[in-house]
Structures are given as C-alpha cells and as structure tokens.
C-alpha positions as YAML, in Angstrom:
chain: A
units: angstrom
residues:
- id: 1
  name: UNK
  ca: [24.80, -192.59, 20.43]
- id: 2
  name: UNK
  ca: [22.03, -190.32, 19.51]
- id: 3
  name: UNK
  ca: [23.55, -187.42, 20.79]
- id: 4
  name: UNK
  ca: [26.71, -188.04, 18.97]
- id: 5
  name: UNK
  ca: [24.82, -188.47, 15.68]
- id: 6
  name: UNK
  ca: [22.96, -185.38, 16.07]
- id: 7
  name: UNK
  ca: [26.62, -183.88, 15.66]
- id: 8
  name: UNK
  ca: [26.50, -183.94, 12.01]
- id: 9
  name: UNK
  ca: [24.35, -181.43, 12.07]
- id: 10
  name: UNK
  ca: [27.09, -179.01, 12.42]
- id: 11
  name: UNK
  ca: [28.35, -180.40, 8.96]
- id: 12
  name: UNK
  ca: [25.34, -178.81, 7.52]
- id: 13
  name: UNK
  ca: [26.43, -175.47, 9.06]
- id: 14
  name: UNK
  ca: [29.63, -175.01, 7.14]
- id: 15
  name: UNK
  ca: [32.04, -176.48, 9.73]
- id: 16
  name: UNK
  ca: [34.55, -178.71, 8.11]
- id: 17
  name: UNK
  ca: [34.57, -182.75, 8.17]
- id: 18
  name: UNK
  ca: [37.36, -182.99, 10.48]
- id: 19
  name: UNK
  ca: [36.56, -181.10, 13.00]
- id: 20
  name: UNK
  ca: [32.75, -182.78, 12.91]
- id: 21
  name: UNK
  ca: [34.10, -186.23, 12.74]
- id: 22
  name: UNK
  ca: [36.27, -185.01, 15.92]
- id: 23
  name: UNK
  ca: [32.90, -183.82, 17.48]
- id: 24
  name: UNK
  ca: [31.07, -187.12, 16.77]
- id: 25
  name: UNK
  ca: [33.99, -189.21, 18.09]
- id: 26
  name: UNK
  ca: [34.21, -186.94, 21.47]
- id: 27
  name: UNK
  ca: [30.47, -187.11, 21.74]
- id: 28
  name: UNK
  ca: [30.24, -190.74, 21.35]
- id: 29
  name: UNK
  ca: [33.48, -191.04, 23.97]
- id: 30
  name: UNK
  ca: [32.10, -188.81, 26.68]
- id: 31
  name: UNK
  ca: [28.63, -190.68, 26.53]
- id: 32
  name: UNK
  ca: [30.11, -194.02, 26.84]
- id: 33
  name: UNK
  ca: [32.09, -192.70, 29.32]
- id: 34
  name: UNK
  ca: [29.30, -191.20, 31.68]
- id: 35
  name: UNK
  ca: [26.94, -194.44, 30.41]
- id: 36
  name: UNK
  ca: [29.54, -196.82, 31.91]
- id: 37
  name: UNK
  ca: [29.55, -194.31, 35.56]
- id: 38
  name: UNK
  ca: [26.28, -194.44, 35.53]
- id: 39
  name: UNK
  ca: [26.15, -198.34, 35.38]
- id: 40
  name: UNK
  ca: [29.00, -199.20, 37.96]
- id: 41
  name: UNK
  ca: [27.65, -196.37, 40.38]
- id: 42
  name: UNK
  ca: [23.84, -196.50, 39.66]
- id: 43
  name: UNK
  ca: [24.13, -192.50, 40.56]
- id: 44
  name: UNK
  ca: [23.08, -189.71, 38.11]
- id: 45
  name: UNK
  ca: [24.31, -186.59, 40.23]
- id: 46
  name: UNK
  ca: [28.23, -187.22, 39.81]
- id: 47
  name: UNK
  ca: [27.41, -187.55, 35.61]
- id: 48
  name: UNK
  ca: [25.10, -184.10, 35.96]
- id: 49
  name: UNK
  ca: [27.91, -182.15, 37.40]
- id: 50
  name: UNK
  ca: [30.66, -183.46, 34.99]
- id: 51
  name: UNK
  ca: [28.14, -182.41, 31.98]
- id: 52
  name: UNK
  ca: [27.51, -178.75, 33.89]
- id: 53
  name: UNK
  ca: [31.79, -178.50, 34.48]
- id: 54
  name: UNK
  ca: [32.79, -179.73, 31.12]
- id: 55
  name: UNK
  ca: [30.44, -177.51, 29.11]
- id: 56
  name: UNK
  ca: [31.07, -174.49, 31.49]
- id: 57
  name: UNK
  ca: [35.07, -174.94, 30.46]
- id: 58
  name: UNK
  ca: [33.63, -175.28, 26.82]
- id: 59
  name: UNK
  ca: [32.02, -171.95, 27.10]
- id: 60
  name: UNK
  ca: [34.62, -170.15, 29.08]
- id: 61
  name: UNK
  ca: [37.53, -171.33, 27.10]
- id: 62
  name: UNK
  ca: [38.98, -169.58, 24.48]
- id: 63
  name: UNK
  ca: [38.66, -170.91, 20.57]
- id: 64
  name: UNK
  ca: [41.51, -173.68, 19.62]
- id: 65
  name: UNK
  ca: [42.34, -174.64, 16.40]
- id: 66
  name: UNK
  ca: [45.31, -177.03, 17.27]
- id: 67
  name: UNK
  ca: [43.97, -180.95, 17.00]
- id: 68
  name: UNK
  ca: [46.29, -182.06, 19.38]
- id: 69
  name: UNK
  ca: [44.44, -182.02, 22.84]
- id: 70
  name: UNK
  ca: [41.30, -182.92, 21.16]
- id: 71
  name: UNK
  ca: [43.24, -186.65, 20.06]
- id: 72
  name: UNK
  ca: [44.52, -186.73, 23.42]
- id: 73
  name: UNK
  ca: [40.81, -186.24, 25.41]
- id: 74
  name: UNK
  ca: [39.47, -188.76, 22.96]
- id: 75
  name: UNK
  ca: [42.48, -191.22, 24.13]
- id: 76
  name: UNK
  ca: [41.91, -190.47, 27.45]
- id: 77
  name: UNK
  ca: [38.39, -190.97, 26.97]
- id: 78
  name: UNK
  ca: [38.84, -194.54, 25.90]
- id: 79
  name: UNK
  ca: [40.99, -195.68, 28.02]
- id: 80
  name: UNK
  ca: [38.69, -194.60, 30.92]
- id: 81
  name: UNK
  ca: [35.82, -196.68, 28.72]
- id: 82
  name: UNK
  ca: [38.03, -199.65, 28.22]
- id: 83
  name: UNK
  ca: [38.92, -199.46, 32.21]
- id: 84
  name: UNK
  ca: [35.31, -199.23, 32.88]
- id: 85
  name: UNK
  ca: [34.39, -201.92, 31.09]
- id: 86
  name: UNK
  ca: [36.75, -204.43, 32.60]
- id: 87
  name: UNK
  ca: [35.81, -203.46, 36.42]
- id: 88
  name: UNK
  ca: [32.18, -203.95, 35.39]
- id: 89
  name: UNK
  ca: [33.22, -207.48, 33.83]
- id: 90
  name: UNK
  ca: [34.80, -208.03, 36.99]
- id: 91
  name: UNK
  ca: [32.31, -207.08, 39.12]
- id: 92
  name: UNK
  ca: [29.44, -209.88, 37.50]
- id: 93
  name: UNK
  ca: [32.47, -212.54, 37.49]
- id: 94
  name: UNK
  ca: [32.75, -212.19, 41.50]
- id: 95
  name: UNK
  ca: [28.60, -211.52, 41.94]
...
C-alpha cells in the first residue's frame, strides 16, 4: 500500500490527476498481486523477476498516452487478485 501511496508524489511534479490516480491504482494492483504469490507460494524469487521484467518493459517501451491498455492491466490485475484470493480461501478450507 505504501508504495502505491508514495505515487502521489508524482502529482506534486506536474503530472495530471488521471494519470496519477491510474499510477496509484496499478501500484496498489501489482502489489496485491505479487503479495497474494508470495503468500500461496511462500517464494520471493518468481515476484523479484516479475518486478526486474515489468520495469525493464517500462523502461524500454516507448511513451503512451492512450488509457486504454492501462484499464485493461488494471482489470487483468484484479481478476488475477480476486483468483488468488479464492485458491488461498480454498486452500485453509481443505487444511
């Protein structure tokens, strides 16, 4: 959550309130996301290389201003969350 928060820092920069509410949301998304992994597979090194892939695309990809694949990573995001969340529900109904 932290690191999602500290996204409002680009706010203060100049950038624009949609795309930092877009940033927050993403942040927030991604660390669920690799929060949840971590808890089901009680393994760090598959969350460390996601983090090193995703923000070498980030850095090697070119500047986008369309919204449109941002909504649909965030989607994708939860549902991957929501998915997690129900195997790890029914993994502690069968323990």
């Amino acid at each position: 959550m932290l690191f999602g928060v500290t996204h409002i820092l680009n706010a203060l920069s100049g950038q624009n309130a949609v795309d930092t509410t877009i940033q927050i949301v993403y942040s927030l998304a991604v660390g669920l996301s690799l929060a949840l992994l971590m808890v089901k597979n009680r393994n760090i090194v598959p969350l460390i290389l996601f983090h090193f892939v995703h923000n070498l695309i980030q850095f090697l990809g070119n500047e986008r201003t369309a919204i449109g694949p941002d909504l649909l990573s965030i989607a994708i995001l939860a549902v991957h969350c929501v998915w997690l969340g129900m195997s790890l529900r029914k993994g502690k109904a069968t323990a």
